[in-house]
């Protein structure tokens, strides 16, 4: 589970790079019940802001400005020292896309690509620790990496973050899924998974690996209906996964991917 007790290596923030901020705000508001709060006075072209659920920050939203970049969610992991993490990324063969940057005392961020091209980011907390609501309906509850080489990914991210991995076989011969636990934490602090896919199944990112968020919802089927009603689409599901819940892999109207999940009833 993900908590707001952000231990080193755990997901602590996420933001969406969207070509149309206003449209993205409307879509996620309809699908996940989020309220959008623009930065500044909210005028002009609405370059970005934050999403809130029940008054608590759940994600960020910004205008996609990088040339050639696809609309996508970026997941940030908490680190005590962004500069040290940057050196670990370089040693492991990764690429620094945005070097460690101070953000007005809120914290220090950096963005990278892993050796196979999967993009991820880190956050060194300042006055802002990260999102304020997780593991509840309408908030982040899991993260996933789809990659063409799970062994290489585990070696890289293990070296960078100290993550521990435990492999499980998926039912029906679906392959192996590697569960991710932060360094020094018990298994109940698992926060994500790594799934190996053939390169042709990574077409969304041009054959490169990619991370995506999983959002908890009260009713997966109802959430999927809202996705399609508001211009999104469904790549897979809804399906039941034993011990996991009912889930669907979705795309928003600009093709940024995310998953909606209704956990098993206790």
Short mmCIF file of C-alpha atoms in Angstrom, two decimals:
data_model
loop_
_atom_site.label_atom_id
_atom_site.label_comp_id
_atom_site.label_asym_id
_atom_site.label_seq_id
_atom_site.Cartn_x
_atom_site.Cartn_y
_atom_site.Cartn_z
CA UNK A 1 0.00 0.00 0.00
CA UNK A 2 1.00 3.60 -0.55
CA UNK A 3 0.89 5.94 2.43
CA UNK A 4 1.68 9.62 3.00
CA UNK A 5 4.53 8.53 5.28
CA UNK A 6 6.92 8.97 2.38
CA UNK A 7 9.89 6.73 3.11
CA UNK A 8 12.87 6.94 0.70
CA UNK A 9 12.01 5.39 -2.65
CA UNK A 10 8.25 5.47 -2.20
CA UNK A 11 5.93 7.27 -4.64
CA UNK A 12 5.13 10.72 -3.27
CA UNK A 13 3.87 12.83 -6.16
CA UNK A 14 2.55 12.55 -9.69
CA UNK A 15 1.64 15.01 -12.38
CA UNK A 16 0.16 14.89 -15.83
CA UNK A 17 1.65 16.59 -18.86
CA UNK A 18 -1.35 17.40 -21.07
CA UNK A 19 -1.67 19.25 -24.39
CA UNK A 20 -4.92 20.85 -23.22
CA UNK A 21 -4.96 21.62 -19.50
CA UNK A 22 -8.59 22.72 -19.46
CA UNK A 23 -9.78 19.51 -21.17
CA UNK A 24 -7.66 17.31 -18.89
CA UNK A 25 -9.03 19.05 -15.80
CA UNK A 26 -12.59 18.45 -16.98
CA UNK A 27 -11.94 14.77 -17.83
CA UNK A 28 -10.34 13.78 -14.53
CA UNK A 29 -12.89 15.80 -12.63
CA UNK A 30 -15.65 13.78 -14.25
CA UNK A 31 -13.91 10.40 -13.95
CA UNK A 32 -12.32 10.61 -10.50
CA UNK A 33 -14.26 13.42 -8.83
CA UNK A 34 -11.23 15.70 -8.67
CA UNK A 35 -11.39 19.45 -8.27
CA UNK A 36 -8.85 21.45 -10.25
CA UNK A 37 -7.10 24.45 -8.71
CA UNK A 38 -5.09 26.45 -11.27
CA UNK A 39 -1.89 28.20 -10.32
CA UNK A 40 -1.97 31.96 -9.97
CA UNK A 41 -5.25 33.65 -10.79
CA UNK A 42 -6.43 30.86 -13.12
CA UNK A 43 -6.56 33.16 -16.13
CA UNK A 44 -4.80 33.01 -19.46
CA UNK A 45 -4.09 29.64 -20.96
CA UNK A 46 -4.31 27.68 -17.71
CA UNK A 47 -0.73 26.44 -17.76
CA UNK A 48 -1.18 24.18 -14.76
CA UNK A 49 -2.21 23.63 -11.17
CA UNK A 50 -3.21 20.86 -8.77
CA UNK A 51 -6.01 18.34 -8.43
CA UNK A 52 -7.76 17.93 -5.09
CA UNK A 53 -10.08 15.27 -3.73
CA UNK A 54 -12.08 16.11 -0.59
CA UNK A 55 -9.88 19.19 -0.22
CA UNK A 56 -6.62 17.20 -0.28
CA UNK A 57 -4.00 17.36 -3.03
CA UNK A 58 -3.89 14.17 -5.13
CA UNK A 59 -1.90 15.15 -8.25
CA UNK A 60 -0.54 17.96 -10.39
CA UNK A 61 -1.39 19.05 -13.93
CA UNK A 62 0.74 20.99 -16.38
CA UNK A 63 0.89 22.03 -20.00
CA UNK A 64 2.87 19.57 -22.14
CA UNK A 65 5.67 21.67 -23.61
CA UNK A 66 8.50 19.22 -24.37
CA UNK A 67 8.97 18.81 -28.12
CA UNK A 68 7.98 15.33 -29.25
CA UNK A 69 6.84 14.19 -25.80
CA UNK A 70 3.67 12.17 -25.45
CA UNK A 71 0.94 13.09 -22.94
CA UNK A 72 1.66 10.98 -19.86
CA UNK A 73 1.67 10.78 -16.09
CA UNK A 74 5.01 11.30 -14.36
CA UNK A 75 5.55 9.51 -11.05
CA UNK A 76 7.93 11.01 -8.48
CA UNK A 77 9.67 9.05 -5.73
CA UNK A 78 10.78 10.54 -2.44
CA UNK A 79 14.54 10.77 -1.92
CA UNK A 80 16.66 12.42 0.80
CA UNK A 81 19.20 13.77 -1.69
CA UNK A 82 18.29 14.42 -5.34
CA UNK A 83 21.93 15.07 -6.27
CA UNK A 84 23.05 11.70 -4.90
CA UNK A 85 20.17 9.99 -6.73
CA UNK A 86 21.20 11.73 -9.94
CA UNK A 87 24.70 10.30 -9.64
CA UNK A 88 23.23 6.84 -9.01
CA UNK A 89 21.10 7.18 -12.15
CA UNK A 90 24.18 8.09 -14.20
CA UNK A 91 26.20 5.20 -12.75
CA UNK A 92 23.40 2.81 -13.65
CA UNK A 93 23.29 3.94 -17.27
CA UNK A 94 20.23 6.16 -16.99
CA UNK A 95 19.79 9.62 -18.48
CA UNK A 96 19.20 12.89 -16.63
CA UNK A 97 16.38 14.68 -18.42
CA UNK A 98 15.95 17.49 -15.87
CA UNK A 99 18.80 18.03 -13.39
CA UNK A 100 18.03 18.61 -9.70
CA UNK A 101 16.09 21.88 -9.48
CA UNK A 102 14.92 23.87 -6.46
CA UNK A 103 11.25 24.87 -6.47
CA UNK A 104 10.80 27.88 -4.19
CA UNK A 105 11.54 25.95 -1.00
CA UNK A 106 8.78 23.37 -1.68
CA UNK A 107 11.42 20.81 -2.56
CA UNK A 108 13.95 19.74 -5.12
CA UNK A 109 13.01 17.72 -8.19
CA UNK A 110 14.76 15.87 -11.00
CA UNK A 111 13.56 13.79 -13.94
CA UNK A 112 15.27 10.86 -15.62
CA UNK A 113 15.02 8.04 -18.12
CA UNK A 114 16.08 4.52 -17.15
CA UNK A 115 18.57 2.73 -19.46
CA UNK A 116 15.72 1.41 -21.65
CA UNK A 117 13.94 4.77 -21.87
CA UNK A 118 11.33 4.59 -19.12
CA UNK A 119 10.78 8.05 -17.65
CA UNK A 120 10.52 8.69 -13.91
CA UNK A 121 11.27 11.44 -11.40
CA UNK A 122 12.30 12.13 -7.81
CA UNK A 123 11.29 14.62 -5.17
CA UNK A 124 13.52 15.76 -2.31
CA UNK A 125 11.03 17.22 0.18
CA UNK A 126 11.20 20.78 1.38
CA UNK A 127 8.08 22.38 2.79
CA UNK A 128 6.02 20.10 0.54
CA UNK A 129 6.25 16.38 1.29
CA UNK A 130 4.01 15.25 -1.58
CA UNK A 131 0.37 14.39 -2.22
CA UNK A 132 -1.99 14.51 0.74
CA UNK A 133 -4.37 11.64 -0.07
CA UNK A 134 -3.45 8.12 -1.22
CA UNK A 135 -4.90 4.60 -1.11
CA UNK A 136 -8.45 5.95 -1.00
CA UNK A 137 -11.07 6.22 -3.76
CA UNK A 138 -10.00 8.92 -6.20
CA UNK A 139 -6.31 8.78 -5.32
CA UNK A 140 -3.07 6.94 -6.15
CA UNK A 141 -2.94 3.40 -4.78
CA UNK A 142 -0.24 1.65 -6.88
CA UNK A 143 2.35 2.28 -9.60
CA UNK A 144 3.43 0.07 -12.50
CA UNK A 145 6.31 -0.14 -14.92
CA UNK A 146 5.77 -1.87 -18.25
CA UNK A 147 9.20 -2.77 -19.64
CA UNK A 148 10.79 -4.95 -22.29
CA UNK A 149 13.44 -6.22 -19.82
CA UNK A 150 12.28 -6.77 -16.25
CA UNK A 151 15.65 -8.15 -15.12
CA UNK A 152 17.50 -5.04 -16.28
CA UNK A 153 14.83 -2.79 -14.79
CA UNK A 154 15.04 -4.48 -11.39
CA UNK A 155 18.82 -4.16 -11.38
CA UNK A 156 18.69 -0.46 -12.28
CA UNK A 157 15.92 0.62 -9.89
CA UNK A 158 17.30 -1.61 -7.15
CA UNK A 159 20.64 0.19 -7.40
CA UNK A 160 19.06 3.67 -7.58
CA UNK A 161 16.41 3.33 -4.85
CA UNK A 162 17.38 0.19 -2.96
CA UNK A 163 14.04 -1.39 -3.84
CA UNK A 164 13.43 -5.06 -3.05
CA UNK A 165 11.54 -7.21 -5.54
CA UNK A 166 9.46 -10.34 -5.08
CA UNK A 167 8.26 -12.20 -8.16
CA UNK A 168 4.83 -13.76 -8.55
CA UNK A 169 3.50 -15.82 -11.44
CA UNK A 170 0.41 -14.38 -13.10
CA UNK A 171 -2.51 -16.76 -13.63
CA UNK A 172 -3.13 -18.32 -17.00
CA UNK A 173 0.51 -18.20 -18.07
CA UNK A 174 0.46 -14.41 -18.10
CA UNK A 175 4.10 -14.13 -17.12
CA UNK A 176 5.89 -12.89 -14.02
CA UNK A 177 4.99 -9.78 -12.07
CA UNK A 178 7.63 -8.27 -9.76
CA UNK A 179 6.30 -6.56 -6.63
CA UNK A 180 8.25 -3.50 -5.40
CA UNK A 181 8.94 -2.73 -1.74
CA UNK A 182 10.97 0.29 -0.52
CA UNK A 183 14.32 -0.40 1.11
CA UNK A 184 14.08 -1.56 4.71
CA UNK A 185 10.28 -1.72 4.70
CA UNK A 186 7.95 -4.68 5.35
CA UNK A 187 5.99 -6.26 2.52
CA UNK A 188 2.81 -4.41 3.47
CA UNK A 189 4.56 -1.26 2.21
CA UNK A 190 4.71 -2.62 -1.36
CA UNK A 191 3.90 0.27 -3.66
CA UNK A 192 4.21 -0.98 -7.23
CA UNK A 193 5.03 -3.63 -9.77
CA UNK A 194 7.20 -4.34 -12.80
CA UNK A 195 5.73 -6.21 -15.76
CA UNK A 196 7.73 -7.44 -18.74
CA UNK A 197 6.07 -7.05 -22.13
CA UNK A 198 7.25 -7.56 -25.69
CA UNK A 199 8.39 -4.35 -27.37
CA UNK A 200 5.42 -4.49 -29.76
CA UNK A 201 3.12 -4.27 -26.75
CA UNK A 202 4.75 -1.00 -25.69
CA UNK A 203 3.50 0.91 -28.71
CA UNK A 204 1.99 3.63 -26.55
CA UNK A 205 5.52 4.89 -25.84
CA UNK A 206 7.05 3.92 -29.17
CA UNK A 207 8.38 0.62 -27.83
CA UNK A 208 10.03 2.18 -24.76
CA UNK A 209 9.13 1.22 -21.17
CA UNK A 210 6.69 3.45 -19.30
CA UNK A 211 5.32 3.98 -15.81
CA UNK A 212 1.67 4.61 -15.09
CA UNK A 213 -0.43 5.29 -11.99
CA UNK A 214 -3.22 3.12 -10.58
CA UNK A 215 -6.11 5.04 -9.04
CA UNK A 216 -8.47 3.49 -6.50
CA UNK A 217 -12.18 3.80 -7.30
CA UNK A 218 -15.35 2.63 -5.55
CA UNK A 219 -16.75 0.98 -8.68
CA UNK A 220 -14.42 0.04 -11.55
CA UNK A 221 -17.23 -0.49 -14.08
CA UNK A 222 -18.82 2.86 -13.29
CA UNK A 223 -15.42 4.56 -13.59
CA UNK A 224 -14.85 2.93 -16.99
CA UNK A 225 -18.25 4.14 -18.14
CA UNK A 226 -17.25 7.68 -17.16
CA UNK A 227 -13.93 7.30 -19.01
CA UNK A 228 -15.63 6.42 -22.30
CA UNK A 229 -18.48 8.89 -21.77
CA UNK A 230 -16.00 11.75 -21.48
CA UNK A 231 -13.82 10.91 -24.48
CA UNK A 232 -11.35 8.39 -23.07
CA UNK A 233 -10.92 4.75 -24.06
CA UNK A 234 -10.19 1.37 -22.51
CA UNK A 235 -7.16 -0.74 -23.39
CA UNK A 236 -8.03 -3.70 -21.16
CA UNK A 237 -10.85 -4.73 -18.84
CA UNK A 238 -12.68 -4.34 -16.64
CA UNK A 239 -11.37 -7.67 -15.35
CA UNK A 240 -11.21 -9.37 -11.97
CA UNK A 241 -7.74 -10.22 -10.66
CA UNK A 242 -7.62 -12.62 -7.74
CA UNK A 243 -6.37 -10.92 -4.59
CA UNK A 244 -6.05 -7.59 -6.40
CA UNK A 245 -9.57 -6.49 -7.29
CA UNK A 246 -11.40 -5.37 -10.41
CA UNK A 247 -9.36 -3.20 -12.73
CA UNK A 248 -9.18 -1.62 -16.17
CA UNK A 249 -6.35 -0.03 -18.14
CA UNK A 250 -7.59 3.27 -19.58
CA UNK A 251 -6.48 6.15 -21.78
CA UNK A 252 -7.61 9.72 -21.33
CA UNK A 253 -8.66 11.74 -24.42
CA UNK A 254 -5.02 12.64 -25.18
CA UNK A 255 -3.89 8.98 -24.74
CA UNK A 256 -2.21 9.32 -21.35
CA UNK A 257 -2.55 5.91 -19.68
CA UNK A 258 -3.74 5.08 -16.18
CA UNK A 259 -5.47 2.23 -14.36
CA UNK A 260 -8.63 2.28 -12.25
CA UNK A 261 -8.90 -0.36 -9.53
CA UNK A 262 -11.60 -1.39 -7.09
CA UNK A 263 -9.82 -3.39 -4.37
CA UNK A 264 -11.40 -6.58 -3.03
CA UNK A 265 -14.16 -6.08 -0.51
CA UNK A 266 -12.95 -6.83 3.00
#
